XYZ file of C-alpha atoms in Angstrom:
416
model
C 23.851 -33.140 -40.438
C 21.404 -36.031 -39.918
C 19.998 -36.675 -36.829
C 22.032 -39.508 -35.898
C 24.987 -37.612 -35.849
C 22.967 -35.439 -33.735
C 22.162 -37.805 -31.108
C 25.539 -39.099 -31.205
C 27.197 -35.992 -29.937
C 24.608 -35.756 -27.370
C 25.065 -39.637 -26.189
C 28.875 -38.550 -25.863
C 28.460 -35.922 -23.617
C 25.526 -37.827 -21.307
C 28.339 -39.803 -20.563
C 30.293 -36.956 -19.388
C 29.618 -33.833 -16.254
C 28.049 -30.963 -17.733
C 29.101 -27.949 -15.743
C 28.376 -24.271 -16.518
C 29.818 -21.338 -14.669
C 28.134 -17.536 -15.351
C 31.457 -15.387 -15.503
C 30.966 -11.699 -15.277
C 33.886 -10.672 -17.381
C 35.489 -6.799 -18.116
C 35.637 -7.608 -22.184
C 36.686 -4.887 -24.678
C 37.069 -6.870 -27.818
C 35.005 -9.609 -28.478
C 31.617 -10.675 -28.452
C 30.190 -12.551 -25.123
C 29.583 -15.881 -26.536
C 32.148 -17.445 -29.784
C 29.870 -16.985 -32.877
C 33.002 -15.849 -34.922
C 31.755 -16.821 -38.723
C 28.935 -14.575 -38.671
C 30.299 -13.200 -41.817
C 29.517 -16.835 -43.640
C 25.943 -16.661 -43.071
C 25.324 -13.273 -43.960
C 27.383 -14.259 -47.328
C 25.419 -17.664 -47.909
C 21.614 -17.790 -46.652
C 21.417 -14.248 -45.531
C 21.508 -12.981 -48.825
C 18.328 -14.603 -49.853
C 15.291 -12.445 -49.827
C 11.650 -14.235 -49.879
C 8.087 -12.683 -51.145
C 6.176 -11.416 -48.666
C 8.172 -11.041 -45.902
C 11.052 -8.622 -45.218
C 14.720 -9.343 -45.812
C 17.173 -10.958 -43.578
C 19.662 -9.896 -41.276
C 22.366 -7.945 -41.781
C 25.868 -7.297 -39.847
C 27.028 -3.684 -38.961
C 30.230 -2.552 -39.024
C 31.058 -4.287 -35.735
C 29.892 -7.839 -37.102
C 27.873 -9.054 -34.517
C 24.040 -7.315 -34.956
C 21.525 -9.384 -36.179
C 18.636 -7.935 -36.563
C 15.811 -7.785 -39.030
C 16.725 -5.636 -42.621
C 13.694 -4.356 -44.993
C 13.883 -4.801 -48.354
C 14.041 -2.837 -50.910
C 11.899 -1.317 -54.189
C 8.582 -3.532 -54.505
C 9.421 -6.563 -52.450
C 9.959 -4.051 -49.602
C 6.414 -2.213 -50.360
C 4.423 -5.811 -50.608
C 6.324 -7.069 -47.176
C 5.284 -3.462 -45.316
C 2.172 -3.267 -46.404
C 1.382 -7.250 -45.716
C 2.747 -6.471 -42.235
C 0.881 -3.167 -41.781
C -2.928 -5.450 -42.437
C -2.131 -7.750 -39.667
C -1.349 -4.856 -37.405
C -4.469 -3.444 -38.427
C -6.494 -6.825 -38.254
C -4.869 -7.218 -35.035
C -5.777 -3.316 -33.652
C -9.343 -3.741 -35.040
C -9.827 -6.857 -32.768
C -8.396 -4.927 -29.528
C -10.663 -1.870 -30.654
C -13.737 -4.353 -30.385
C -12.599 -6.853 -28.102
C -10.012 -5.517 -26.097
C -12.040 -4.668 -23.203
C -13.234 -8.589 -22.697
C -9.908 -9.451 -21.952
C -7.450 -6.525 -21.403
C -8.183 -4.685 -17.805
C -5.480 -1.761 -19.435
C -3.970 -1.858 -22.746
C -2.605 1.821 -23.987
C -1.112 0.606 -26.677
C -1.298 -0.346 -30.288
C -0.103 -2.597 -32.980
C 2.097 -0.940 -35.504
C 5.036 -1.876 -38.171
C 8.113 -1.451 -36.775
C 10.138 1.568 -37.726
C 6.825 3.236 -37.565
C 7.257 5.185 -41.536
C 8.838 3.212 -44.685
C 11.657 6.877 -44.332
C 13.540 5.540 -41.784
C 13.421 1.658 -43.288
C 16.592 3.334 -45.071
C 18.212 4.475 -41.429
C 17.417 1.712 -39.283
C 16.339 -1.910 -38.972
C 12.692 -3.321 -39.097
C 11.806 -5.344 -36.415
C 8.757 -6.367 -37.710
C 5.292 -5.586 -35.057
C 5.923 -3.606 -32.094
C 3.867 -1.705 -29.418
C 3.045 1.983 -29.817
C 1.070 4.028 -26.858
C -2.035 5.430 -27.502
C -1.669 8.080 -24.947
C 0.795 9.607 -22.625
C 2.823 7.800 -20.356
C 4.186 9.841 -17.610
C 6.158 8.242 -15.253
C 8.863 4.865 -14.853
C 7.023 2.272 -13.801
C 3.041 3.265 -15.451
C 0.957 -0.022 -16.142
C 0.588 0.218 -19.970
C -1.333 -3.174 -20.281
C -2.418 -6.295 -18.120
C -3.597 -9.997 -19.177
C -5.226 -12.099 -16.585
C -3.736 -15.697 -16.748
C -7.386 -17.657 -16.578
C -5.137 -20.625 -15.589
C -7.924 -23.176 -13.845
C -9.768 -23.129 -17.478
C -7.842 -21.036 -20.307
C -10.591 -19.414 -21.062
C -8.628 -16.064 -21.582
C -5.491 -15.446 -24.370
C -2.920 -16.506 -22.201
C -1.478 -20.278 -22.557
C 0.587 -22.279 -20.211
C 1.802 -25.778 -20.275
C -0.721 -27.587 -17.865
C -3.163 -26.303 -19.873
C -2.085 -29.012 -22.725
C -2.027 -31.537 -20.131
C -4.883 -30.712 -17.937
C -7.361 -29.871 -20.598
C -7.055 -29.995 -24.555
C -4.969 -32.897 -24.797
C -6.271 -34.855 -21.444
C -7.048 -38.036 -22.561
C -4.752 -38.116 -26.002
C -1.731 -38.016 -24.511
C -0.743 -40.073 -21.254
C -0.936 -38.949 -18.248
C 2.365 -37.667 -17.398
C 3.745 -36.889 -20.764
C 7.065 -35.120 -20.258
C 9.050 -34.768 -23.608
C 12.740 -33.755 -23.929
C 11.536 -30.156 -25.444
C 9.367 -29.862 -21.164
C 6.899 -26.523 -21.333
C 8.179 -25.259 -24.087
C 6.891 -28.032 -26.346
C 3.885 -28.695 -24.286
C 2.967 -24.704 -25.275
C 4.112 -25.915 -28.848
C 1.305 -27.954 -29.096
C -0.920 -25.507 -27.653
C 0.051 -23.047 -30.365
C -0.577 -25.830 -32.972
C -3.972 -26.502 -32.187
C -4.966 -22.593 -32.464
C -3.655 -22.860 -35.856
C -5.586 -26.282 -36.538
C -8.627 -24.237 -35.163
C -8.299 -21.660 -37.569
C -7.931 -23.664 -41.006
C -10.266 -22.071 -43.250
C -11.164 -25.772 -45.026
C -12.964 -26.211 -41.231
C -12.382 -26.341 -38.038
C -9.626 -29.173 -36.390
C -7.909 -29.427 -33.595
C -9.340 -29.751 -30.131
C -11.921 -26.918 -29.591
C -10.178 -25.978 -26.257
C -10.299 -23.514 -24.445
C -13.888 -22.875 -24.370
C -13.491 -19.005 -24.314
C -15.834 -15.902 -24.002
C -17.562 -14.086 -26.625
C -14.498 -11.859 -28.414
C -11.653 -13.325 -26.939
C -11.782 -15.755 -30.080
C -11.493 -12.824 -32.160
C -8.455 -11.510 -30.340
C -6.503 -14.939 -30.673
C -7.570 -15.392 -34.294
C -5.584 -12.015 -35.257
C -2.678 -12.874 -33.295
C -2.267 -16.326 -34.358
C -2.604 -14.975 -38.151
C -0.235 -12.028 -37.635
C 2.824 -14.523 -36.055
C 6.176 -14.886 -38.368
C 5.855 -17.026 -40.960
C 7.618 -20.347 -41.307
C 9.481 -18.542 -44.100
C 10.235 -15.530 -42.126
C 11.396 -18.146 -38.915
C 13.919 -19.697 -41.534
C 15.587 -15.980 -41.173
C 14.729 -15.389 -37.989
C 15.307 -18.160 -35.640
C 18.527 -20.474 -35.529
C 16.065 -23.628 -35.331
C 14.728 -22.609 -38.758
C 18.383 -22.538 -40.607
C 18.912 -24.599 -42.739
C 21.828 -27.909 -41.656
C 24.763 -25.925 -43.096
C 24.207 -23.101 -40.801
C 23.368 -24.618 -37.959
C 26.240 -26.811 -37.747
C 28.662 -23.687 -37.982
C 26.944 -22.115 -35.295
C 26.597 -25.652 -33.492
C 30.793 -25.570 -33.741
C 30.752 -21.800 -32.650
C 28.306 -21.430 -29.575
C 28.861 -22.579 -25.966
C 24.849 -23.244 -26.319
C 24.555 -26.923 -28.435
C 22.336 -25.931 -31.367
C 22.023 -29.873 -32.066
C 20.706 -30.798 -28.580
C 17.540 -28.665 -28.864
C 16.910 -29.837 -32.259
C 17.320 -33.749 -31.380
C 14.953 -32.971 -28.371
C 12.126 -31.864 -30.838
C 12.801 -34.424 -33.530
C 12.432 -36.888 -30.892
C 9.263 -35.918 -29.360
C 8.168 -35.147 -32.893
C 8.897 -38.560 -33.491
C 6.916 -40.006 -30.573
C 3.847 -38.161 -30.668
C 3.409 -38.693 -34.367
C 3.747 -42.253 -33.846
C 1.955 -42.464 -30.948
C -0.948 -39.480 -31.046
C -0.667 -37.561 -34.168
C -0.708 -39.685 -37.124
C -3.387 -41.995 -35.127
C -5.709 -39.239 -34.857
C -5.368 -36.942 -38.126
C -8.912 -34.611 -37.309
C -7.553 -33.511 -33.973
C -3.730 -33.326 -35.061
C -3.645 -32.382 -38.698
C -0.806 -32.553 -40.514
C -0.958 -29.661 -42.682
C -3.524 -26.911 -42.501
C -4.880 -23.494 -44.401
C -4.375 -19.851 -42.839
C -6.144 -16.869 -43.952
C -2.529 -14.821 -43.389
C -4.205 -10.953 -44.328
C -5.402 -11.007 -47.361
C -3.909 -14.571 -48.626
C -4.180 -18.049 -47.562
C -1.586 -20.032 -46.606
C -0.556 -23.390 -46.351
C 1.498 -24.366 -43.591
C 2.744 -27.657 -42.114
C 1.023 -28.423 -38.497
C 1.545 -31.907 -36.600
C 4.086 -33.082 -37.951
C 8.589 -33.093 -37.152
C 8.344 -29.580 -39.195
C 5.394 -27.697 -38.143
C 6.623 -28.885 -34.631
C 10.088 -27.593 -34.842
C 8.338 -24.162 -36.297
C 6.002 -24.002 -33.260
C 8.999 -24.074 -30.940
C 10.944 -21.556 -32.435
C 8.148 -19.386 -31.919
C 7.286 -20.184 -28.916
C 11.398 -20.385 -27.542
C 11.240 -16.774 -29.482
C 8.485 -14.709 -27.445
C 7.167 -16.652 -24.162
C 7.720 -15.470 -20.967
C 8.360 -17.128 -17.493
C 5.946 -15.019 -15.499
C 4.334 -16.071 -11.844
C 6.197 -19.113 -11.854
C 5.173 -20.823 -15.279
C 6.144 -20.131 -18.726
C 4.059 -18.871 -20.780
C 2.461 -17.431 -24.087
C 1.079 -14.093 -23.116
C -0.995 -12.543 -26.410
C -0.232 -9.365 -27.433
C 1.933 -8.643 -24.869
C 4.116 -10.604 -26.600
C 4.412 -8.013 -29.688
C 6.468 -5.452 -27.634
C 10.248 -5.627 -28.437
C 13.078 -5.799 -26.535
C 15.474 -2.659 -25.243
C 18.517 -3.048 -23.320
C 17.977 0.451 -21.399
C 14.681 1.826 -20.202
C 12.772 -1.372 -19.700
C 11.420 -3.612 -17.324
C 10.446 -7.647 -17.613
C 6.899 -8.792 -17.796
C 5.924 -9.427 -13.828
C 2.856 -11.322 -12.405
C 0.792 -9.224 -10.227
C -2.731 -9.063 -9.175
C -5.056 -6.868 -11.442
C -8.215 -5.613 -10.476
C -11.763 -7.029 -11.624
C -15.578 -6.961 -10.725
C -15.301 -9.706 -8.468
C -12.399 -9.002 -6.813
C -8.862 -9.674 -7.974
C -6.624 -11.736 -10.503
C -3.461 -13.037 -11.282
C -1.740 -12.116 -14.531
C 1.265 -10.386 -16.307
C 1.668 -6.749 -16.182
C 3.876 -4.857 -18.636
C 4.957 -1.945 -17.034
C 7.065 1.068 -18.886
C 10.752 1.772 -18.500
C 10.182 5.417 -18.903
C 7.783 7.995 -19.450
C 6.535 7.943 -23.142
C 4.391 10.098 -25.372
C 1.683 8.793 -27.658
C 3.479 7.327 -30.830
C 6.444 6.350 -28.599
C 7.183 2.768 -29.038
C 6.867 0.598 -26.138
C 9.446 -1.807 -25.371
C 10.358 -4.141 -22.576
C 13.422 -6.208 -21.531
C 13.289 -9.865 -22.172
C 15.621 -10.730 -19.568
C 19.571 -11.385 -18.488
C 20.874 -13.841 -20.972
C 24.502 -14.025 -22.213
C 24.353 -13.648 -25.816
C 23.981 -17.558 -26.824
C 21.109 -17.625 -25.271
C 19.484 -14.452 -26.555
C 20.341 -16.109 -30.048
C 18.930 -19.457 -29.495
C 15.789 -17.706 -28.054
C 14.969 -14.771 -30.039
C 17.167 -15.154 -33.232
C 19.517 -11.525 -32.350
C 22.061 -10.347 -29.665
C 21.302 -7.456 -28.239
C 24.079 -4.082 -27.367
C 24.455 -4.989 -23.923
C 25.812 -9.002 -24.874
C 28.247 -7.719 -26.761
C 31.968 -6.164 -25.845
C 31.961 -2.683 -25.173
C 34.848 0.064 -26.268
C 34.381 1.380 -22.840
C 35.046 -1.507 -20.730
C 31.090 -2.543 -19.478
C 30.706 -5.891 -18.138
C 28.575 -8.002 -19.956
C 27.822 -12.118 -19.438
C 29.927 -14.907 -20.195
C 29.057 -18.556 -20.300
C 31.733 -21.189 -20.308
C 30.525 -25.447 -20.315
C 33.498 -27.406 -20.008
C 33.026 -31.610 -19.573
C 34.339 -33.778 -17.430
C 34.972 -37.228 -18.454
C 34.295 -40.231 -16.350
C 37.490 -41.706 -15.978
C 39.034 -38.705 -14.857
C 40.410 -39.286 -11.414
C 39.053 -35.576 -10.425
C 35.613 -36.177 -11.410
């Protein structure tokens, strides 16, 4: 679907009151939002697996799971092991660094399941959090970020940072794009990966941050999903065909988000990126593990691949949204879990704000450590994080899960 037709859907509806109402339904049957055809992806583009990362979703026996699938025989092997050196790159870098930054991390990096034997009994999820000792009780701090917010000089980014610091002065004052924080962090994200390119250093060399800390960002940055591994992952990575089934199928407009980016994709190239191609490159080199990659960077796809991620795992914590390093790599659990909360955490001088990730439930060490990302309905757990967890869908015994109906009004209508 091009992106006029896009835009023309959208230009329909401006015309028209958008209403949404949050239903709390009893539903025993079907899922919480209508994404029916699952079965045509799964059959089509699902079935494709690609080197070096791990195969795509799959469906259980009650159709609506999605979730990531290993491979199997070698292509399985190369995508566990790939994943298990940026764990490692990443846990060497805490090991180091982790006290510049981290006031309490008890945690570690690890492959998600934690041995290839239960690849065969369950699905891989990818990087998850592990603790490194015990935790006893509900509610334990298991690992705090400061926020740094007046000069991002920590791991954690947030919008005004992009506004107020690496970009001030390249884009005008003001900017506000359709895609709001969560293309503002976008950009933010880009320019860590323009930092990085192994050809040299681009981007804007902002944050200034302490000695470490660059350490720690370089080995998240490198261990993110691929652009490859988004195109399974994330609904803005699918390729037109799918989207515009699941556009047709969702009470969340697919289409809308994706005009939004190729819009402001459009604008800043034209107006910042392609003007300036040292700080905004368009492509750039990664040293992913033990390979380097090439990967699109300022430009309508490299955008639309830095929004999936960061739609995918940023948090609204303390009253901004944000990217929170690290963090960011535990996984989500319906039962046993608590949100990431902004709280004060304790330092030489005194006090900070910052996210805390607390635990659900007492763990041991090995236990994976998981957190709740929040109460969606289920189209917006897709459009965010590419799955839909248990507690979206119907239940056999009757549990109440969220519904969201948007209806439109047209103008004429004498009950507007």
């Amino acid at each position: 679907m091009s992106s006029s037709n896009h835009r023309s859907y959208c230009s329909w509806s401006s015309a028209a009151l958008l209403s949404c109402i949050q239903l709390i339904s009893i539903v025993r049957t079907t899922s919480c939002f209508s994404w029916s055809p699952l079965k045509h992806r799964q059959n089509t583009q699902f079935a494709k697996s690609k080197p070096f990362s791990p195969q795509p979703y799959h469906l259980n026996a009650n159709g609506y799971e999605w979730s990531l699938n290993v491979a199997s025989g070698d292509t399985a092997t190369t995508a566990r092991e790939q994943l298990e050196t940026l764990a490692s790159l990443a846990n060497d870098a805490l090991t180091e660094h982790g006290s510049d930054i981290f006031k309490s991390f008890k945690a570690r990096v690890a492959v998600m399941p934690q041995s290839a034997e239960e690849d065969t009994k369950q699905n891989a999820l990818r990087l998850g959090l592990v603790a490194t000792e015990s935790i006893r009780k509900e509610d334990e701090l298991v690992a705090s970020l400061p926020f740094y917010d007046t000069d991002g000089s920590g791991l954690a980014l947030a919008p005004h940072l992009a506004t107020k610091l690496v970009y001030k002065g390249k884009l005008p004052e003001g900017y506000d794009g359709w895609t709001g924080d969560v293309g503002l962090l976008a950009m933010l994200l880009l320019n860590e990966m323009a930092r990085l390119n192994v050809d040299g250093s681009k981007g804007v060399d902002l944050p200034t941050r302490k000695d470490g800390i660059p350490s720690l960002m370089s080995a998240w940055v490198t261990s993110l999903p691929s652009p490859e591994e988004m195109f399974n992952l994330h609904p803005l990575m699918w390729d037109e065909d799918d989207q515009e089934v699941l556009q047709s199928s969702s009470t969340k407009k697919i289409y809308r988000l994706l005009d939004d980016i190729e819009d402001d994709a459009s604008w800043l190239d034209e107006n910042a990126w392609s003007l300036d191609r040292e700080t905004f490159p368009e492509t750039i080199k990664l040293q992913i593990g033990d390979r380097i990659e090439e990967r699109q960077c300022f430009s309508t796809k490299g955008f639309r691949y830095a929004v999936s991620l960061v739609r995918s795992r940023s948090f609204f914590v303390d009253g901004s949204l944000r990217l929170l390093p690290y963090l960011d790599y535990a996984n989500h659990d319906d039962f046993d879990s608590f949100e990431l909360v902004g709280g004060g955490i304790g330092m030489l001088w005194g006090s900070a704000k910052g996210a805390l990730l607390k635990s659900g439930k007492s763990l041991k060490e090995g236990d994976e450590v998981c957190i709740s990302y929040g109460p969606k309905g289920g189209a917006d757990y897709l459009l965010d994080h590419g799955f839909v967890p248990p507690m979206c869908k119907a239940s056999s015994s009757g549990e109440a899960v969220t519904s969201e109906l948007t209806f439109e009004v047209d103008d004429t209508d004498r009950f507007r």
